[in-house]
CSV table of C-alpha atoms in Angstrom, one decimal:
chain,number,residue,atom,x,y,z
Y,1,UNK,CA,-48.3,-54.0,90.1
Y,2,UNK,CA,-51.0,-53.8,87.0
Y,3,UNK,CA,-52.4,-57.1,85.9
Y,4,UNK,CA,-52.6,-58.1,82.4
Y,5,UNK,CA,-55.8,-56.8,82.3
Y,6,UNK,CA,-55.1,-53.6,83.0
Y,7,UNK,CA,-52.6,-53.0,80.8
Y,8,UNK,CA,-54.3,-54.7,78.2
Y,9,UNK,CA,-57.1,-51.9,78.5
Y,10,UNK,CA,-55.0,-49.1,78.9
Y,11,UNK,CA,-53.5,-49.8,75.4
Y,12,UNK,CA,-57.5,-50.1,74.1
Y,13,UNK,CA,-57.7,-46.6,75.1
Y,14,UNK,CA,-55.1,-45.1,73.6
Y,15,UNK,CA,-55.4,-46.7,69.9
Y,16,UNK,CA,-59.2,-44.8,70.5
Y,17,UNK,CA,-57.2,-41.3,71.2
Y,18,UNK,CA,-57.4,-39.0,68.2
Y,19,UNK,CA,-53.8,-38.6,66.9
Y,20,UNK,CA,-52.3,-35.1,67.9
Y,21,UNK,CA,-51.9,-32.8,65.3
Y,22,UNK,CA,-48.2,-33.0,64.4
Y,23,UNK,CA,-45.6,-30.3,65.2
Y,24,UNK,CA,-44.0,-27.7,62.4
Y,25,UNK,CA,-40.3,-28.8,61.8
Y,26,UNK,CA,-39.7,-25.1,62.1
Y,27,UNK,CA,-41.2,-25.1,66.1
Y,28,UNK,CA,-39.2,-28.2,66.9
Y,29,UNK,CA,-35.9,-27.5,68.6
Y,30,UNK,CA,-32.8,-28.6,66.9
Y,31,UNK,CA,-31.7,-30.3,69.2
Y,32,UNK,CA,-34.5,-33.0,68.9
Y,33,UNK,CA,-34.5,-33.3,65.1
Y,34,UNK,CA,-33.0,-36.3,63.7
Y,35,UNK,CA,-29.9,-36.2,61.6
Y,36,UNK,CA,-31.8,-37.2,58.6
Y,37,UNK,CA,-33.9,-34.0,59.2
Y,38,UNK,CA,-31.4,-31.7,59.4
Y,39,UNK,CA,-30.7,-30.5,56.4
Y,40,UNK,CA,-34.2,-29.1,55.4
Y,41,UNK,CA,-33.3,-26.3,58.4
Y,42,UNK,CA,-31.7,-23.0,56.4
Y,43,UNK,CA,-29.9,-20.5,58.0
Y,44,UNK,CA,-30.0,-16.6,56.7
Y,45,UNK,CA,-26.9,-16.0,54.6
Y,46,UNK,CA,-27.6,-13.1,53.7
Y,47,UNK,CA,-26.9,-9.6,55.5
Y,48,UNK,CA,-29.6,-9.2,58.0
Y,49,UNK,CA,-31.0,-5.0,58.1
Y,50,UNK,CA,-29.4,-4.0,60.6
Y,51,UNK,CA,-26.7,-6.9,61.8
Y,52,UNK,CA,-23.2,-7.5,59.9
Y,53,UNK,CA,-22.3,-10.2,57.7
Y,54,UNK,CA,-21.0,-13.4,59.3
Y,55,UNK,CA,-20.4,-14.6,56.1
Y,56,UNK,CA,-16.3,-15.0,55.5
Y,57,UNK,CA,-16.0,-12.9,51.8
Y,58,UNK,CA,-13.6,-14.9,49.6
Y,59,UNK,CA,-11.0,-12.6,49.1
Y,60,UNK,CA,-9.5,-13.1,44.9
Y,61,UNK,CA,-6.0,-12.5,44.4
Y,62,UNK,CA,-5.3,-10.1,40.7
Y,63,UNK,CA,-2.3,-11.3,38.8
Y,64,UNK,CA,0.4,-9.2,38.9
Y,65,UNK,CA,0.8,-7.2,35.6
Y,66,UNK,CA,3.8,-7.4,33.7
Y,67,UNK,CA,5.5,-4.4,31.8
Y,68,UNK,CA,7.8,-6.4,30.1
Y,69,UNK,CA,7.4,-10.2,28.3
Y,70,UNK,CA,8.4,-13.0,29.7
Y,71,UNK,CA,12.2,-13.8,29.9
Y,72,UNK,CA,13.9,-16.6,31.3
Y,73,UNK,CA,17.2,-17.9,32.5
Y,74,UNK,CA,19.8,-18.5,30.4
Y,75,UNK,CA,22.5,-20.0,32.3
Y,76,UNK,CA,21.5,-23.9,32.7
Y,77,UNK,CA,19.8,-24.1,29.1
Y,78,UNK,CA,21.2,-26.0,26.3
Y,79,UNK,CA,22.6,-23.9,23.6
Y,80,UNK,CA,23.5,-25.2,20.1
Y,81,UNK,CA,25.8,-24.1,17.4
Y,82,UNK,CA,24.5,-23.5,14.0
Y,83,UNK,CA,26.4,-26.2,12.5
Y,84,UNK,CA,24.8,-28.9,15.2
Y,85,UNK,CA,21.3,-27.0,15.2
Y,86,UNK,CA,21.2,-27.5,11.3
Y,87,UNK,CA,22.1,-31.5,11.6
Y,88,UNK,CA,19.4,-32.2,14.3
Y,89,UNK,CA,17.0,-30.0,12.2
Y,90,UNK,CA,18.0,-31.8,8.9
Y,91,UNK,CA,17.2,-35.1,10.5
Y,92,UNK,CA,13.7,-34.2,11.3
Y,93,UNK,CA,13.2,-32.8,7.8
Y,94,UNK,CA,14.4,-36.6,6.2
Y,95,UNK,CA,12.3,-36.7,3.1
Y,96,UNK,CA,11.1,-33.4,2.7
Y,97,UNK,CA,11.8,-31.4,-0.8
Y,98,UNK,CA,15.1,-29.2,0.1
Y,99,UNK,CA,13.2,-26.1,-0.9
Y,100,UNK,CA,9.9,-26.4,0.3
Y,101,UNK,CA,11.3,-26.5,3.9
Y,102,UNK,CA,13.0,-23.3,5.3
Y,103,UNK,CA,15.0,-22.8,8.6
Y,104,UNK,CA,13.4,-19.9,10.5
Y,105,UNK,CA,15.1,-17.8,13.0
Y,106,UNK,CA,12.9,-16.2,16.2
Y,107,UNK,CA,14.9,-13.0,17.5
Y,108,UNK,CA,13.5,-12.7,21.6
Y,109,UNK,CA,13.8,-9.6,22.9
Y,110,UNK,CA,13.5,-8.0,26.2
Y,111,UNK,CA,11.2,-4.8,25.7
Y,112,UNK,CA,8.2,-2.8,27.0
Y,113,UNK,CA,4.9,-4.3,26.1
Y,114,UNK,CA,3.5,-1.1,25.3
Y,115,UNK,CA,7.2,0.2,23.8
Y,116,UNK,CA,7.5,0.4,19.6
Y,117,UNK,CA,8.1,-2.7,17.9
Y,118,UNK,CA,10.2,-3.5,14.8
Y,119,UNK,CA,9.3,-3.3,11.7
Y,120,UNK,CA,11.1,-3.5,8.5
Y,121,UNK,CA,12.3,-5.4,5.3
Y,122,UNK,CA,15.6,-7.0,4.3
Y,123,UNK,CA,17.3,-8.2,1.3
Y,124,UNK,CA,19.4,-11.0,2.3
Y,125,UNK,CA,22.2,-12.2,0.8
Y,126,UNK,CA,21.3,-15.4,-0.1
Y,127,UNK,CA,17.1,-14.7,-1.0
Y,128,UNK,CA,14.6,-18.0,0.5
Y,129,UNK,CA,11.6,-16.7,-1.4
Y,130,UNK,CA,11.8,-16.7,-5.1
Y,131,UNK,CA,8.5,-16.9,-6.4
Y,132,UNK,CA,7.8,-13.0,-5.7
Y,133,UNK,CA,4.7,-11.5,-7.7
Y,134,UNK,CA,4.4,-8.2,-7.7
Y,135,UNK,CA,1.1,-5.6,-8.3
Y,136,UNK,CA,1.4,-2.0,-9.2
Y,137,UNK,CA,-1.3,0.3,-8.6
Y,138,UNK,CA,-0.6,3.1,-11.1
Y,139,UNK,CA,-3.4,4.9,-13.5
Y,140,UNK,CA,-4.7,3.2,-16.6
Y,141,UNK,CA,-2.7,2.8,-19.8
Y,142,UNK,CA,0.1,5.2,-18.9
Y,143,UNK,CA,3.8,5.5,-19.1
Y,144,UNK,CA,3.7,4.0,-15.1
Y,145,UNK,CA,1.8,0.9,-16.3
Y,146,UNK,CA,3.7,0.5,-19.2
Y,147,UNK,CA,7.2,0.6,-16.8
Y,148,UNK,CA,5.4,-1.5,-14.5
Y,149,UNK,CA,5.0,-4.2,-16.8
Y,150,UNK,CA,8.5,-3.5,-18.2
Y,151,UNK,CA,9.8,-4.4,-14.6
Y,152,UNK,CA,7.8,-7.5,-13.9
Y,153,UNK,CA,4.3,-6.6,-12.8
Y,154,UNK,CA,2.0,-9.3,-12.9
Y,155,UNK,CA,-0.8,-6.7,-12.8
Y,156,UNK,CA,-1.4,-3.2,-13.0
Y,157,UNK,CA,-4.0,-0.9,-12.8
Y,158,UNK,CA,-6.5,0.8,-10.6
Y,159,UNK,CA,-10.0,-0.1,-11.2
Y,160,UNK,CA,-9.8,-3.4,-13.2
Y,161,UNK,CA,-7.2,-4.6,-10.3
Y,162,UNK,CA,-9.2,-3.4,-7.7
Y,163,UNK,CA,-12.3,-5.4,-8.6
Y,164,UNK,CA,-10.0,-8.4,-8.9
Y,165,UNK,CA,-9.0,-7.8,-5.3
Y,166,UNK,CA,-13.0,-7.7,-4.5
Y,167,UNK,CA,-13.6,-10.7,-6.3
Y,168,UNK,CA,-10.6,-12.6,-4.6
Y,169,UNK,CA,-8.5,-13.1,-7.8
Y,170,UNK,CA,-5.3,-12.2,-5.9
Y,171,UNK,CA,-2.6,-13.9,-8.3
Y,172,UNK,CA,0.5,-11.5,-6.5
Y,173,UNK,CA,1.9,-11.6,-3.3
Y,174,UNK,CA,3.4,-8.0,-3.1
Y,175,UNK,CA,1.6,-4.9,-4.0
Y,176,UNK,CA,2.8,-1.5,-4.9
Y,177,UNK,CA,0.9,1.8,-4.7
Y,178,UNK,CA,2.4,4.8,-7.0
Y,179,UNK,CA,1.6,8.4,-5.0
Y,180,UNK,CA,-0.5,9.6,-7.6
Y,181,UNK,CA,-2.9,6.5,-7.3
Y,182,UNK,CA,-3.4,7.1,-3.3
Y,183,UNK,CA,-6.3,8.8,-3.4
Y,184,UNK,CA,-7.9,5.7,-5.7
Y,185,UNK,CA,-7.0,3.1,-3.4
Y,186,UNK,CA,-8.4,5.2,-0.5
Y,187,UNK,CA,-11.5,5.5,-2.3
Y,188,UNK,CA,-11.8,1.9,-3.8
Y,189,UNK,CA,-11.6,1.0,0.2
Y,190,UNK,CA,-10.1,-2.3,0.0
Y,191,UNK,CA,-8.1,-2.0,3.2
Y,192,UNK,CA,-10.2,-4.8,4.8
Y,193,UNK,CA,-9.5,-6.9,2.4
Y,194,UNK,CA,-5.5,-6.8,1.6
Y,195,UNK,CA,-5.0,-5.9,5.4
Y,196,UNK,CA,-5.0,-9.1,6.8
Y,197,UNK,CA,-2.9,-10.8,4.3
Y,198,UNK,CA,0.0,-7.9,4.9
Y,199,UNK,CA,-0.5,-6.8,1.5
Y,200,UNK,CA,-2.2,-3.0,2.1
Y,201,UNK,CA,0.5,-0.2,0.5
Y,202,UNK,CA,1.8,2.5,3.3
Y,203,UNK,CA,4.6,4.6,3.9
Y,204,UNK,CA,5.5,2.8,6.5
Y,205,UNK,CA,6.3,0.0,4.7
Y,206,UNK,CA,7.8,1.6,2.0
Y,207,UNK,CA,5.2,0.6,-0.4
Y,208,UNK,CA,3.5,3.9,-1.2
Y,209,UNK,CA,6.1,5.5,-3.6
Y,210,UNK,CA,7.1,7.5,-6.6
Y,211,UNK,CA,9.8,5.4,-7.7
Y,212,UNK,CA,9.0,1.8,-9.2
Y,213,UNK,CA,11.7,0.8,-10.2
Y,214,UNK,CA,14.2,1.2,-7.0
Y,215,UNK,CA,11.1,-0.4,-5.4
Y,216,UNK,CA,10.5,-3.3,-7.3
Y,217,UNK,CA,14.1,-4.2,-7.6
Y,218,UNK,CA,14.1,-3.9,-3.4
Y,219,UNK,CA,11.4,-6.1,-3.5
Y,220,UNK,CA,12.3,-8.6,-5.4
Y,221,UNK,CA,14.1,-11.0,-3.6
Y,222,UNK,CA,13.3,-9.0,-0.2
Y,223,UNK,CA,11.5,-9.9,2.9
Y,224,UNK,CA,10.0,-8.1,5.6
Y,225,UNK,CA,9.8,-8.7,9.1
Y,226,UNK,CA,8.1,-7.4,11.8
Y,227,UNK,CA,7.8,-7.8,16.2
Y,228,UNK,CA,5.1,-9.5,17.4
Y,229,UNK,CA,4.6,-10.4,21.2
Y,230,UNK,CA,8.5,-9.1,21.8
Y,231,UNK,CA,9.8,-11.3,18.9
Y,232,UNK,CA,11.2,-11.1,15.4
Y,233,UNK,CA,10.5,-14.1,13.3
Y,234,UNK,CA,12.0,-14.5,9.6
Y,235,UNK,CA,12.5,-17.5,6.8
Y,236,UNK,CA,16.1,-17.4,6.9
Y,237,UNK,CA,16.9,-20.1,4.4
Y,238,UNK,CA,16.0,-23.3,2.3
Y,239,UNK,CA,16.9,-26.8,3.8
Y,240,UNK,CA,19.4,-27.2,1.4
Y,241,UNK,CA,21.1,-23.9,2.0
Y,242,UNK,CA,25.1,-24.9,3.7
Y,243,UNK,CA,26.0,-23.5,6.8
Y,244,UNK,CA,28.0,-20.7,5.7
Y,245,UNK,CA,24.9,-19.5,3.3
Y,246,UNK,CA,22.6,-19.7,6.6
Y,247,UNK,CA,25.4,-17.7,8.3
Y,248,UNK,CA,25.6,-15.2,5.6
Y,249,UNK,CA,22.3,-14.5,6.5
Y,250,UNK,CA,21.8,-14.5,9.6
Y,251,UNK,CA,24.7,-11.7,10.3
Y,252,UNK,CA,22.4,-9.7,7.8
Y,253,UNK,CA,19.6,-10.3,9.4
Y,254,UNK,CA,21.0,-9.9,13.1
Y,255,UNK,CA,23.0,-6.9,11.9
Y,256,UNK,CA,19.4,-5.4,10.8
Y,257,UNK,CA,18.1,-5.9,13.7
Y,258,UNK,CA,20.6,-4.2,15.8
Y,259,UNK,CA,20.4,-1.2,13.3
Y,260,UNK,CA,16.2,-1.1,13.8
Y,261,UNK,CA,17.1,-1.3,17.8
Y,262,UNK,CA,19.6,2.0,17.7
Y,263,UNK,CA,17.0,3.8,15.9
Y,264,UNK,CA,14.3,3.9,18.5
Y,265,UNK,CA,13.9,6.5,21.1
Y,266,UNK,CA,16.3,5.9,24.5
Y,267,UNK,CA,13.0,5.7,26.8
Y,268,UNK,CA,12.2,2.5,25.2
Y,269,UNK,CA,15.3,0.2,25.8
Y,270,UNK,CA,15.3,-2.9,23.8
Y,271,UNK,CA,17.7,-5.9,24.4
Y,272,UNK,CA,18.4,-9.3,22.8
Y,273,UNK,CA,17.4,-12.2,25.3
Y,274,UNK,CA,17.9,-15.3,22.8
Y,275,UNK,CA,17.9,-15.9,19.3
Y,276,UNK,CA,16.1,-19.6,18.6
Y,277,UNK,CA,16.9,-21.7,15.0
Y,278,UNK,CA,13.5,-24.1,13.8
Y,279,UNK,CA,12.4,-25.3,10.7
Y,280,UNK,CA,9.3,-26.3,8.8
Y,281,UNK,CA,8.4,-29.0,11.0
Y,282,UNK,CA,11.4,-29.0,13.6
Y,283,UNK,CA,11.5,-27.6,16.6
Y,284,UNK,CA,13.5,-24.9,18.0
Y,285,UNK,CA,17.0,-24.7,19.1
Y,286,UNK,CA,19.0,-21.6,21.0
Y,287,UNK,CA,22.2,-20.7,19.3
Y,288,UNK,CA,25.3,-20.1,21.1
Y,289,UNK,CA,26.4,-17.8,19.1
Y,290,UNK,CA,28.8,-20.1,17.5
Y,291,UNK,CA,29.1,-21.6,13.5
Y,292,UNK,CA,30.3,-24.8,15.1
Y,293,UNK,CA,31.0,-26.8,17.6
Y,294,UNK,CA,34.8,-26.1,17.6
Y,295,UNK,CA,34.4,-22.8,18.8
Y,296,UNK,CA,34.4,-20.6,15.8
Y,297,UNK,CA,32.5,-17.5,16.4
Y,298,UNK,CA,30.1,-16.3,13.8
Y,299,UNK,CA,31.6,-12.7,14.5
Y,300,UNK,CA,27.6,-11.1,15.3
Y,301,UNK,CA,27.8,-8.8,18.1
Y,302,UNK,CA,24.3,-9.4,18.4
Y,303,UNK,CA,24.7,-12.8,18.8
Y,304,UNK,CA,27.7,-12.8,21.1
Y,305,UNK,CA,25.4,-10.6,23.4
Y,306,UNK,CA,23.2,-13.6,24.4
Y,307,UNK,CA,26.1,-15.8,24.7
């Protein structure tokens, strides 16, 4: 056995040793690393030349793509009369001016996404809107202008009301465009302006025409509507309207409807899925296709449909 001596001179020699150049990390085997060392070791995650990926790809699911909107089951859902749908609106409209707030009726329909979509306008029986202004784009000073202002016309014209239009002084909230002014409002190129606000004239809408006066006495009091997302919204009457007023027109408007469905071409098959009552600042409520809760039908085929 060493003696203290010994030992005590074999340690003297070593604290003389030079100290030994240390070891790469990357020429130490893993196996001898500590855990505290580990992670500074990377591993190729990329595809070597010539080897194959290890990597597991993340394989992303695509949504399934829908022809159709959305439609959901009726059978366990609540459905209200009009009579009860107008009291529970009514209460969350306490306070509010009876004709500032309007009951709105939302028509869903089961259609194509891609399919035609309804568009049209509608005098109902009892009008919501009466505050209609109406502009007539119709040459300068001429017998049109001067029937147009006969009629109602809050302004007429072609150049002076197309410069109001550019300056933002719109004071109507219908416009009219007689056929021998079309080439004008092409020209003045104000589509980008009265496009958004629904007010550009077209055929389509009935609002490019020769006679003014059939039109302006359509409009006044009339309100169109139009599908948007597979649904048909429209301001079917004035808080204080009574329930057989609303009624009145809804069966005009639901009767439209139907009409506007019958028209379009077979290959494009539209339904009625559910037709929804809301007001200003209510929410929405699915008719049963009754006027109250005793069981009285309204008598809308439309609305019996979605019964």
């Amino acid at each position: 056995m060493a003696s203290t001596t010994q030992c005590l001179a074999s340690l003297a020699r070593l604290s003389l040793r030079v100290p030994a150049r240390p070891m790469a990390i990357s020429t130490i085997p893993n196996f001898l690393l500590p855990s505290v060392a580990t992670p500074l070791v990377r591993y190729a995650s990329k595809k070597s030349s010539g080897g194959n990926n290890n990597m597991r790809k993340r394989v992303v699911k695509k949504k399934k793509a829908y022809k159709t909107f959305r439609s959901y089951d009726m059978t366990n859902m609540d459905q209200y009369s009009l009579c009860d749908a107008m009291r529970y609106l009514r209460a969350f409209e306490v306070g509010s001016p009876p004709t500032s707030v309007k009951y709105e009726v939302a028509v869903k329909l089961k259609t194509q996404k891609n399919g035609p979509v309804l568009r049209n306008r509608i005098r109902l029986p009892f009008p919501v809107k009466t505050d209609t202004r109406i502009a007539v784009i119709c040459p300068e000073d001429s017998p049109l202008a001067l029937e147009a202002q006969q009629l109602g016309a809050v302004a007429v014209g072609e150049e002076s009301l197309f410069e109001a239009i550019r300056q933002g002084n719109i004071q109507f909230n219908k416009l009219i465009c007689h056929k021998e002014s079309e080439a004008a409002l092409k020209k003045a190129n104000v589509g980008k302006l009265l496009g958004p606000k629904g007010l550009m004239p077209s055929a389509k809408t009935k609002t490019l025409t020769t006679d003014l006066k059939g039109t302006m006495q359509e409009m006044i009091g009339a309100d169109e509507f139009r599908e948007r997302n597979g649904v048909v919204r429209l301001a079917i009457g004035q808080l204080g309207f009574t329930p057989q007023m609303l009624s009145d027109n809804l069966k005009a408007f639901m009767g439209q409807v139907k009409t506007d469905m019958n028209q379009i071409d077979d290959s494009h098959v539209k339904l009625l899925d559910e037709v929804v009552l809301s007001s200003t600042s209510g929410p929405g409520f699915s008719l049963n296709g009754k006027l109250n809760p005793s069981g009285e039908s309204l008598k809308i085929e439309d609305l019996e449909s979605v019964m």
